[in-house]
Coordinates of N, CA and C in Angstrom, one line a residue:
M1 N -1.2 36.7 9.0 CA -0.8 35.5 8.2 C 0.7 35.2 8.4
R2 N 1.5 36.3 8.4 CA 3.0 36.1 8.5 C 3.3 35.4 9.8
I3 N 2.6 35.8 10.9 CA 2.8 35.3 12.2 C 2.5 33.8 12.2
I4 N 1.4 33.4 11.6 CA 0.9 32.0 11.5 C 2.0 31.2 10.8
E5 N 2.4 31.7 9.6 CA 3.4 31.0 8.8 C 4.7 30.8 9.6
K6 N 5.1 31.9 10.3 CA 6.3 31.8 11.1 C 6.2 30.7 12.2
F7 N 5.0 30.7 12.8 CA 4.7 29.7 13.9 C 4.8 28.3 13.3
K8 N 4.2 28.1 12.1 CA 4.3 26.8 11.5 C 5.7 26.3 11.2
R9 N 6.5 27.3 10.8 CA 7.9 26.9 10.5 C 8.7 26.5 11.7
V10 N 8.4 27.3 12.8 CA 9.1 27.0 14.1 C 8.6 25.7 14.6
F11 N 7.3 25.4 14.6 CA 6.8 24.2 15.1 C 7.3 23.0 14.3
H12 N 7.4 23.2 12.9 CA 8.0 22.1 12.1 C 9.4 21.8 12.4
S13 N 10.2 22.9 12.6 CA 11.6 22.7 13.0 C 11.8 22.0 14.3
L14 N 10.9 22.4 15.3 CA 11.0 21.8 16.6 C 10.6 20.3 16.5
S15 N 9.5 20.0 15.7 CA 9.1 18.6 15.5 C 10.2 17.7 14.9
C16 N 10.9 18.3 13.9 CA 12.0 17.6 13.3 C 13.1 17.3 14.2
F17 N 13.4 18.3 15.2 CA 14.4 18.1 16.1 C 14.1 17.1 17.2
L18 N 12.8 17.1 17.7 CA 12.4 16.2 18.7 C 12.1 14.8 18.2
F19 N 11.6 14.7 16.9 CA 11.2 13.4 16.3 C 11.8 13.3 14.9
P20 N 13.1 13.2 14.8 CA 13.7 13.1 13.5 C 13.3 11.9 12.7
E21 N 13.2 12.0 11.4 CA 12.8 10.9 10.6 C 13.9 9.8 10.5
R22 N 13.4 8.6 10.5 CA 14.3 7.4 10.5 C 14.0 6.5 9.3
C23 N 15.0 5.9 8.9 CA 14.8 4.9 7.8 C 13.9 3.7 8.3
P24 N 12.9 3.4 7.6 CA 12.0 2.3 8.0 C 12.7 0.9 8.0
F25 N 13.8 0.8 7.3 CA 14.5 -0.5 7.1 C 15.6 -0.8 8.1
C26 N 16.4 0.3 8.4 CA 17.5 0.1 9.4 C 17.3 1.0 10.6
R27 N 16.4 1.9 10.5 CA 16.1 2.9 11.6 C 17.2 3.9 11.9
S28 N 18.1 4.1 10.9 CA 19.0 5.2 11.1 C 18.4 6.5 10.7
L29 N 19.0 7.6 11.0 CA 18.4 8.9 10.7 C 18.5 9.1 9.2
V30 N 17.4 9.8 8.7 CA 17.4 10.1 7.2 C 17.1 11.6 7.0
K31 N 17.4 12.1 5.9 CA 17.1 13.5 5.5 C 15.6 13.6 5.4
E32 N 15.1 14.8 5.8 CA 13.6 15.0 5.7 C 13.1 14.7 4.3
G33 N 12.0 13.9 4.3 CA 11.3 13.7 3.0 C 11.9 12.5 2.3
E34 N 13.0 11.9 2.7 CA 13.6 10.8 2.0 C 12.9 9.5 2.4
P35 N 12.7 8.5 1.5 CA 12.0 7.3 1.9 C 12.9 6.3 2.6
A36 N 14.2 6.5 2.5 CA 15.2 5.6 3.2 C 16.5 6.2 3.3
C37 N 17.4 5.6 4.1 CA 18.8 6.1 4.2 C 19.6 5.8 2.9
D38 N 20.7 6.5 2.7 CA 21.5 6.3 1.4 C 22.0 4.8 1.3
K39 N 22.3 4.2 2.5 CA 22.9 2.9 2.5 C 21.8 1.9 2.0
C40 N 20.6 2.0 2.6 CA 19.5 1.1 2.2 C 19.0 1.3 0.7
K41 N 19.1 2.6 0.3 CA 18.6 2.9 -1.1 C 19.6 2.2 -2.1
K42 N 20.8 2.1 -1.7 CA 21.8 1.4 -2.6 C 21.5 -0.1 -2.8
D43 N 20.8 -0.7 -1.8 CA 20.4 -2.1 -1.9 C 19.1 -2.3 -2.7
F44 N 18.4 -1.3 -3.0 CA 17.1 -1.5 -3.6 C 17.3 -2.1 -5.0
P45 N 16.4 -3.0 -5.4 CA 16.5 -3.5 -6.8 C 16.2 -2.3 -7.8
I46 N 17.0 -2.4 -8.9 CA 16.9 -1.3 -9.9 C 15.5 -1.1 -10.5
N47 N 15.0 -2.2 -10.9 CA 13.7 -2.2 -11.7 C 12.5 -2.6 -10.9
G48 N 12.7 -3.1 -9.7 CA 11.5 -3.6 -8.9 C 10.9 -4.8 -9.6
Y49 N 9.6 -5.1 -9.3 CA 9.0 -6.3 -9.7 C 7.6 -6.1 -10.3
T50 N 7.3 -6.7 -11.4 CA 6.0 -6.6 -12.0 C 5.6 -8.1 -12.3
Y51 N 4.4 -8.5 -11.9 CA 4.0 -9.9 -11.9 C 2.5 -10.0 -12.1
G52 N 2.1 -11.2 -12.5 CA 0.7 -11.5 -12.7 C 0.0 -11.9 -11.4
V53 N -1.3 -11.5 -11.3 CA -2.1 -11.9 -10.2 C -3.4 -12.5 -10.7
G54 N -3.3 -13.1 -11.8 CA -4.5 -13.9 -12.4 C -5.3 -13.0 -13.3
G55 N -5.9 -13.7 -14.3 CA -6.8 -13.1 -15.3 C -6.2 -12.0 -16.2
G56 N -4.8 -12.1 -16.3 CA -4.1 -11.1 -17.1 C -3.8 -9.8 -16.4
Y57 N -4.2 -9.7 -15.1 CA -4.0 -8.4 -14.4 C -2.6 -8.4 -13.8
R58 N -2.0 -7.2 -13.6 CA -0.6 -7.1 -13.2 C -0.6 -6.4 -11.8
C59 N 0.5 -6.6 -11.1 CA 0.8 -5.9 -9.9 C 2.3 -5.5 -10.0
C60 N 2.6 -4.4 -9.4 CA 4.1 -4.0 -9.3 C 4.4 -3.7 -7.8
S61 N 5.7 -4.0 -7.5 CA 6.2 -3.8 -6.1 C 7.6 -3.3 -6.2
P62 N 8.0 -2.4 -5.4 CA 9.4 -1.9 -5.4 C 10.4 -2.9 -4.7
L63 N 9.8 -3.7 -3.8 CA 10.7 -4.5 -2.9 C 10.1 -5.9 -2.7
L64 N 11.0 -6.9 -2.4 CA 10.6 -8.2 -2.1 C 10.2 -8.4 -0.7
Y65 N 9.3 -9.4 -0.5 CA 8.9 -9.7 0.9 C 9.9 -10.6 1.5
D66 N 11.0 -9.9 2.1 CA 12.1 -10.7 2.6 C 13.0 -9.7 3.5
G67 N 13.7 -10.3 4.4 CA 14.7 -9.6 5.2 C 14.2 -8.3 5.9
K68 N 15.0 -7.3 5.8 CA 14.7 -6.0 6.4 C 13.4 -5.4 5.9
Y69 N 13.1 -5.6 4.6 CA 11.9 -5.1 4.0 C 10.7 -5.7 4.6
K70 N 10.7 -7.0 4.8 CA 9.6 -7.7 5.4 C 9.4 -7.2 6.9
R71 N 10.5 -7.1 7.6 CA 10.4 -6.6 9.0 C 9.9 -5.2 9.1
A72 N 10.2 -4.3 8.2 CA 9.8 -2.9 8.2 C 8.3 -2.8 8.0
V73 N 7.8 -3.6 7.0 CA 6.3 -3.5 6.7 C 5.5 -4.2 7.9
L74 N 6.1 -5.2 8.5 CA 5.3 -5.8 9.6 C 5.3 -4.9 10.8
R75 N 6.4 -4.1 11.0 CA 6.3 -3.1 12.1 C 5.3 -2.0 11.8
Y76 N 5.2 -1.7 10.5 CA 4.2 -0.7 10.1 C 2.8 -1.2 10.4
K77 N 2.5 -2.4 10.0 CA 1.2 -3.0 10.2 C 0.8 -3.3 11.7
F78 N 1.7 -3.9 12.4 CA 1.4 -4.5 13.7 C 1.9 -3.7 14.9
R79 N 2.8 -2.8 14.6 CA 3.4 -2.0 15.7 C 3.1 -0.5 15.6
D80 N 2.1 -0.2 14.7 CA 1.6 1.2 14.6 C 2.6 2.2 14.2
K81 N 3.4 1.8 13.2 CA 4.4 2.7 12.7 C 3.8 3.5 11.5
R82 N 2.8 4.3 11.7 CA 2.1 4.9 10.6 C 3.0 5.9 9.9
Q83 N 4.0 6.4 10.5 CA 4.9 7.4 9.9 C 5.7 6.8 8.7
Y84 N 5.6 5.4 8.6 CA 6.3 4.8 7.5 C 5.5 4.9 6.2
S85 N 4.2 5.2 6.3 CA 3.3 5.1 5.2 C 3.8 6.0 4.0
M86 N 4.1 7.2 4.2 CA 4.5 8.1 3.1 C 5.8 7.6 2.5
K87 N 6.7 7.1 3.3 CA 8.0 6.6 2.8 C 7.8 5.4 1.9
F88 N 6.9 4.5 2.3 CA 6.5 3.4 1.4 C 5.8 3.8 0.1
A89 N 5.0 4.8 0.3 CA 4.2 5.4 -0.8 C 5.2 6.0 -1.9
Q90 N 6.2 6.6 -1.4 CA 7.2 7.2 -2.3 C 7.9 6.1 -3.2
L91 N 8.2 5.0 -2.5 CA 8.8 3.9 -3.2 C 7.8 3.3 -4.2
M92 N 6.6 3.2 -3.8 CA 5.5 2.6 -4.7 C 5.3 3.6 -5.9
F93 N 5.3 4.9 -5.6 CA 5.1 5.8 -6.7 C 6.1 5.7 -7.8
D94 N 7.4 5.6 -7.4 CA 8.5 5.4 -8.4 C 8.3 4.1 -9.2
Q95 N 7.9 3.1 -8.5 CA 7.7 1.8 -9.2 C 6.5 1.9 -10.1
I96 N 5.4 2.5 -9.7 CA 4.2 2.6 -10.6 C 4.6 3.4 -11.8
M97 N 5.4 4.4 -11.7 CA 5.8 5.2 -12.9 C 6.6 4.3 -13.9
K98 N 7.4 3.4 -13.3 CA 8.2 2.5 -14.1 C 7.3 1.4 -14.8
S99 N 6.5 0.9 -14.0 CA 5.7 -0.3 -14.5 C 4.5 0.0 -15.3
Y100 N 3.9 1.2 -15.1 CA 2.7 1.6 -15.8 C 2.9 3.0 -16.5
P101 N 4.0 3.2 -17.3 CA 4.3 4.5 -17.8 C 3.2 5.1 -18.7
D102 N 2.4 4.3 -19.3 CA 1.4 4.8 -20.3 C 0.0 4.7 -19.7
F103 N -0.1 4.3 -18.4 CA -1.5 4.2 -17.8 C -1.9 5.6 -17.2
I104 N -3.1 6.0 -17.4 CA -3.7 7.2 -16.8 C -4.8 6.7 -15.9
F105 N -4.7 6.9 -14.6 CA -5.7 6.4 -13.7 C -6.7 7.5 -13.3
D106 N -7.9 7.1 -13.1 CA -9.0 8.0 -12.7 C -9.0 8.1 -11.2
C107 N -8.7 7.0 -10.5 CA -8.7 7.0 -9.0 C -7.8 5.9 -8.5
I108 N -7.6 6.0 -7.2 CA -6.9 5.0 -6.4 C -7.8 4.4 -5.4
T109 N -7.8 3.1 -5.2 CA -8.6 2.5 -4.1 C -7.7 1.5 -3.4
Y110 N -8.2 0.8 -2.5 CA -7.3 -0.1 -1.6 C -8.1 -1.3 -1.1
V111 N -7.3 -2.3 -0.7 CA -7.9 -3.5 -0.1 C -8.5 -3.1 1.3
P112 N -9.8 -3.3 1.5 CA -10.5 -2.9 2.7 C -10.3 -4.0 3.8
M113 N -10.5 -3.5 5.1 CA -10.4 -4.5 6.2 C -11.9 -4.7 6.7
Y114 N -12.1 -5.8 7.4 CA -13.3 -6.0 8.1 C -13.4 -5.0 9.2
E115 N -14.6 -4.4 9.4 CA -14.7 -3.3 10.3 C -14.2 -3.5 11.7
E116 N -14.5 -4.7 12.3 CA -14.0 -5.0 13.6 C -12.5 -5.2 13.7
D117 N -11.9 -5.7 12.6 CA -10.5 -5.9 12.5 C -9.8 -4.5 12.5
Q118 N -10.4 -3.6 11.7 CA -9.8 -2.3 11.6 C -9.9 -1.5 12.9
K119 N -11.0 -1.6 13.6 CA -11.1 -1.0 14.9 C -10.1 -1.5 15.9
E120 N -9.8 -2.8 15.8 CA -8.8 -3.4 16.7 C -7.4 -2.9 16.4
R121 N -7.1 -2.8 15.1 CA -5.7 -2.3 14.7 C -5.6 -0.8 14.9
G122 N -6.7 -0.1 14.6 CA -6.7 1.3 14.7 C -6.6 2.1 13.4
F123 N -6.3 1.3 12.4 CA -6.1 1.9 11.0 C -6.0 0.8 10.0
N124 N -6.3 1.2 8.7 CA -6.1 0.2 7.6 C -4.8 0.7 6.9
Q125 N -3.8 -0.1 7.0 CA -2.5 0.2 6.4 C -2.6 0.5 4.9
C126 N -3.4 -0.3 4.2 CA -3.6 -0.1 2.8 C -4.3 1.3 2.4
E127 N -5.2 1.7 3.3 CA -5.9 3.0 3.1 C -4.9 4.1 3.3
L128 N -4.0 4.0 4.3 CA -3.0 5.1 4.5 C -2.1 5.2 3.3
L129 N -1.6 4.0 2.7 CA -0.8 4.0 1.5 C -1.5 4.6 0.4
A130 N -2.8 4.3 0.2 CA -3.5 4.8 -1.0 C -3.7 6.3 -0.8
N131 N -4.0 6.8 0.3 CA -4.1 8.3 0.5 C -2.8 9.0 0.3
D132 N -1.7 8.4 0.7 CA -0.4 9.1 0.5 C -0.1 9.0 -1.0
L133 N -0.4 7.9 -1.7 CA -0.1 7.9 -3.1 C -1.0 8.9 -3.9
S134 N -2.2 9.1 -3.3 CA -3.1 10.0 -3.9 C -2.5 11.4 -3.9
K135 N -1.8 11.8 -2.9 CA -1.1 13.1 -2.8 C 0.0 13.2 -3.8
L136 N 0.8 12.1 -3.9 CA 1.9 12.1 -4.8 C 1.5 12.1 -6.3
M137 N 0.4 11.3 -6.6 CA 0.0 11.2 -8.0 C -1.0 12.2 -8.4
K138 N -1.6 12.9 -7.4 CA -2.6 14.0 -7.6 C -3.8 13.4 -8.3
I139 N -4.3 12.3 -7.9 CA -5.5 11.7 -8.3 C -6.3 11.3 -7.1
P140 N -7.6 11.3 -7.1 CA -8.4 11.0 -5.9 C -8.3 9.6 -5.4
C141 N -8.3 9.4 -4.1 CA -8.4 8.1 -3.4 C -9.9 7.9 -3.1
K142 N -10.5 6.8 -3.5 CA -11.9 6.5 -3.2 C -12.0 5.1 -2.6
T143 N -12.9 5.0 -1.6 CA -13.3 3.7 -1.0 C -14.3 3.1 -1.9
L144 N -13.9 2.1 -2.7 CA -14.8 1.5 -3.6 C -15.3 0.1 -3.2
L145 N -14.6 -0.5 -2.2 CA -14.9 -1.8 -1.8 C -15.2 -1.9 -0.3
K146 N -16.0 -2.8 0.1 CA -16.2 -3.1 1.6 C -16.0 -4.5 1.8
K147 N -15.3 -4.8 3.0 CA -15.2 -6.2 3.4 C -16.3 -6.5 4.4
H148 N -17.3 -7.3 4.0 CA -18.4 -7.5 4.8 C -18.4 -8.9 5.5
K149 N -17.4 -9.6 5.3 CA -17.3 -11.0 5.8 C -16.0 -11.2 6.7
K150 N -16.2 -11.7 7.9 CA -15.1 -12.0 8.7 C -14.3 -13.2 8.2
T151 N -13.0 -13.1 8.0 CA -12.3 -14.2 7.5 C -11.1 -14.5 8.4
N152 N -10.4 -15.6 8.2 CA -9.2 -15.9 8.9 C -8.1 -15.0 8.3
H153 N -7.1 -14.8 9.1 CA -6.0 -14.0 8.6 C -5.2 -14.7 7.5
Q154 N -5.0 -14.1 6.4 CA -4.4 -14.7 5.3 C -3.0 -15.3 5.6
H155 N -2.2 -14.6 6.5 CA -0.9 -15.1 6.7 C -0.8 -16.4 7.5
N156 N -2.0 -16.8 8.1 CA -2.1 -18.0 8.8 C -2.4 -19.2 7.8
L157 N -2.7 -18.9 6.6 CA -3.0 -19.9 5.6 C -1.8 -20.1 4.6
K158 N -1.5 -21.3 4.3 CA -0.2 -21.6 3.6 C -0.4 -21.6 2.1
T159 N -1.5 -22.1 1.5 CA -1.5 -22.3 0.1 C -2.5 -21.3 -0.6
Y160 N -2.3 -21.1 -1.9 CA -3.1 -20.1 -2.6 C -4.6 -20.5 -2.6
F161 N -4.8 -21.9 -2.7 CA -6.2 -22.3 -2.7 C -6.9 -22.1 -1.4
E162 N -6.2 -22.3 -0.3 CA -6.7 -22.0 1.1 C -7.1 -20.5 1.2
R163 N -6.2 -19.7 0.7 CA -6.4 -18.2 0.8 C -7.5 -17.8 -0.1
K164 N -7.6 -18.4 -1.3 CA -8.7 -18.0 -2.2 C -10.0 -18.4 -1.6
K165 N -10.1 -19.6 -1.1 CA -11.4 -20.0 -0.5 C -11.8 -19.2 0.7
N166 N -10.8 -18.8 1.5 CA -11.0 -18.0 2.7 C -11.6 -16.6 2.3
L167 N -11.3 -16.1 1.2 CA -11.7 -14.7 0.8 C -12.9 -14.7 -0.1
K168 N -13.3 -15.9 -0.6 CA -14.4 -16.0 -1.6 C -15.7 -15.3 -1.1
G169 N -16.1 -14.3 -1.8 CA -17.3 -13.5 -1.4 C -17.2 -12.6 -0.3
A170 N -15.9 -12.3 0.1 CA -15.7 -11.5 1.3 C -15.9 -10.0 1.0
F171 N -15.8 -9.6 -0.2 CA -15.8 -8.1 -0.6 C -17.1 -7.8 -1.4
S172 N -17.5 -6.6 -1.3 CA -18.6 -6.1 -2.1 C -18.4 -4.7 -2.6
V173 N -19.0 -4.3 -3.7 CA -18.9 -3.0 -4.3 C -19.8 -2.0 -3.5
I174 N -19.2 -0.8 -3.2 CA -20.0 0.2 -2.5 C -20.9 0.9 -3.5
S175 N -20.4 1.3 -4.6 CA -21.1 2.1 -5.6 C -20.6 1.7 -7.0
K176 N -21.4 1.1 -7.8 CA -21.0 0.7 -9.2 C -20.8 1.9 -10.0
E177 N -21.6 3.0 -9.7 CA -21.4 4.3 -10.5 C -20.0 4.9 -10.4
E178 N -19.4 4.6 -9.2 CA -18.0 5.2 -9.0 C -17.0 4.4 -9.8
I179 N -17.4 3.2 -10.2 CA -16.4 2.3 -10.9 C -16.6 2.3 -12.4
N180 N -17.9 2.4 -12.8 CA -18.2 2.2 -14.2 C -17.4 3.1 -15.2
G181 N -16.6 2.4 -16.0 CA -15.8 3.1 -17.0 C -14.5 3.7 -16.5
K182 N -14.2 3.5 -15.3 CA -13.0 4.2 -14.6 C -11.8 3.3 -14.7
S183 N -10.7 3.9 -14.8 CA -9.4 3.2 -14.7 C -8.9 3.3 -13.3
I184 N -8.6 2.2 -12.6 CA -8.5 2.1 -11.2 C -7.1 1.5 -10.8
L185 N -6.4 2.1 -9.9 CA -5.2 1.6 -9.3 C -5.6 1.1 -7.9
L186 N -5.4 -0.2 -7.7 CA -5.8 -0.9 -6.5 C -4.5 -1.2 -5.7
I187 N -4.5 -0.8 -4.4 CA -3.4 -0.8 -3.5 C -3.5 -1.9 -2.4
D188 N -2.4 -2.7 -2.3 CA -2.3 -3.6 -1.2 C -0.9 -3.3 -0.5
D189 N -0.7 -3.9 0.6 CA 0.6 -3.7 1.3 C 1.6 -4.8 1.0
I190 N 1.2 -6.1 1.1 CA 2.0 -7.2 0.8 C 1.3 -8.2 -0.1
V191 N 2.0 -8.7 -1.1 CA 1.4 -9.7 -2.0 C 2.2 -10.9 -1.9
T192 N 1.6 -12.0 -1.4 CA 2.3 -13.3 -1.3 C 1.9 -14.2 -2.4
T193 N 0.6 -14.6 -2.5 CA 0.1 -15.5 -3.5 C -0.8 -14.7 -4.6
G194 N -1.2 -13.5 -4.2 CA -2.0 -12.7 -5.1 C -3.5 -13.0 -4.9
S195 N -3.9 -13.8 -4.0 CA -5.3 -14.2 -3.8 C -6.2 -13.1 -3.4
T196 N -5.7 -12.2 -2.5 CA -6.5 -11.1 -2.0 C -6.7 -10.1 -3.2
L197 N -5.7 -9.8 -3.9 CA -5.9 -8.8 -5.1 C -6.8 -9.5 -6.1
A198 N -6.7 -10.8 -6.4 CA -7.6 -11.4 -7.3 C -9.0 -11.3 -7.0
E199 N -9.3 -11.5 -5.7 CA -10.7 -11.4 -5.2 C -11.2 -10.0 -5.3
C200 N -10.4 -9.0 -4.9 CA -10.8 -7.6 -5.0 C -11.0 -7.2 -6.5
I201 N -10.2 -7.7 -7.4 CA -10.3 -7.4 -8.8 C -11.6 -8.0 -9.3
K202 N -11.9 -9.2 -8.9 CA -13.1 -9.9 -9.3 C -14.4 -9.1 -8.9
T203 N -14.3 -8.5 -7.7 CA -15.4 -7.8 -7.1 C -15.5 -6.4 -7.8
L204 N -14.4 -5.7 -8.1 CA -14.4 -4.4 -8.8 C -15.0 -4.6 -10.2
N205 N -14.7 -5.7 -10.8 CA -15.2 -5.9 -12.2 C -16.7 -5.9 -12.3
K206 N -17.4 -6.1 -11.2 CA -18.9 -6.1 -11.2 C -19.4 -4.7 -11.5
G207 N -18.5 -3.7 -11.3 CA -18.9 -2.3 -11.5 C -18.5 -1.9 -12.9
N208 N -17.9 -2.8 -13.8 CA -17.5 -2.5 -15.1 C -16.5 -1.4 -15.3
P209 N -15.3 -1.5 -14.7 CA -14.3 -0.5 -14.9 C -13.7 -0.6 -16.3
S210 N -13.0 0.4 -16.7 CA -12.3 0.3 -18.0 C -11.1 -0.6 -17.9
Y211 N -10.3 -0.4 -16.8 CA -9.2 -1.3 -16.5 C -8.8 -1.2 -15.1
I212 N -8.1 -2.2 -14.6 CA -7.6 -2.2 -13.2 C -6.1 -2.6 -13.2
A213 N -5.3 -1.9 -12.5 CA -3.9 -2.2 -12.3 C -3.7 -2.2 -10.8
T214 N -2.7 -2.9 -10.3 CA -2.5 -3.0 -8.8 C -1.0 -2.7 -8.5
A215 N -0.8 -2.4 -7.2 CA 0.5 -2.1 -6.7 C 0.6 -2.4 -5.2
S216 N 1.8 -2.8 -4.7 CA 2.0 -3.1 -3.3 C 3.4 -2.7 -2.9
V217 N 3.6 -2.6 -1.6 CA 5.0 -2.3 -1.1 C 5.9 -3.5 -1.4
L218 N 5.4 -4.7 -1.0 CA 6.3 -5.9 -1.0 C 5.6 -7.0 -1.8
S219 N 6.4 -7.8 -2.4 CA 5.9 -9.0 -3.2 C 6.8 -10.2 -2.9
A220 N 6.1 -11.3 -2.8 CA 6.8 -12.6 -2.7 C 7.0 -13.2 -4.1
L221 N 6.4 -12.5 -5.1 CA 6.4 -13.0 -6.5 C 7.5 -12.1 -7.2
R222 N 8.1 -12.7 -8.2 CA 9.2 -12.0 -8.9 C 9.0 -11.7 -10.4
I223 N 8.3 -12.5 -11.1 CA 8.2 -12.3 -12.5 C 6.7 -12.3 -13.0
Y224 N 6.5 -11.8 -14.2 CA 5.1 -11.6 -14.7 C 4.7 -13.0 -15.3
K225 N 3.6 -13.5 -14.7 CA 3.0 -14.7 -15.2 C 1.5 -14.5 -15.2
P226 N 0.9 -14.2 -16.4 CA -0.5 -13.9 -16.5 C -1.4 -15.1 -16.1

């Protein structure tokens, strides 16, 4: 066992030397395990953002959908920067603790992708975030929703009503028993109008959860409006 542990430490040290961690926002070198460099962390908003996504439900995000934050998450999604997931999850974790200090969650779930779209991309960025948050929060991540309908990409649609119509009926519950009476944290990567989260919440409510709260990395919304 000692030999194995020693080998793991050597391999980890070599990996850190060959592939040092970088800040997802400015791509400068960062200390191991840090979500961002010191310079970028100084620019982070102190309290983050908590806002309404319809029906009295809330979402929280540590950062705005703008500038270097927007570019970082788009690289994560579309240029396969999966190594950013834990760094974003760390920022989300801190924001969740601020925004929902009295909430006790039974499980974490995430916005699903249509199967063909996920195969094309190679991963679901929201699922990665949810799994990393599961490790940080020490609660299970469960796949509660399925996207069974092919839709247009939300970022190609401009208005809330176009996006809402595009997603209507796109999701279904996998198991109502997994939802019934549970407190659920729903994860998305970017929230612009809130239409995706609203449709997912509507679908989850068919399973009769005790309550639902949501979180994302970035938000285009700034204030709470139920």
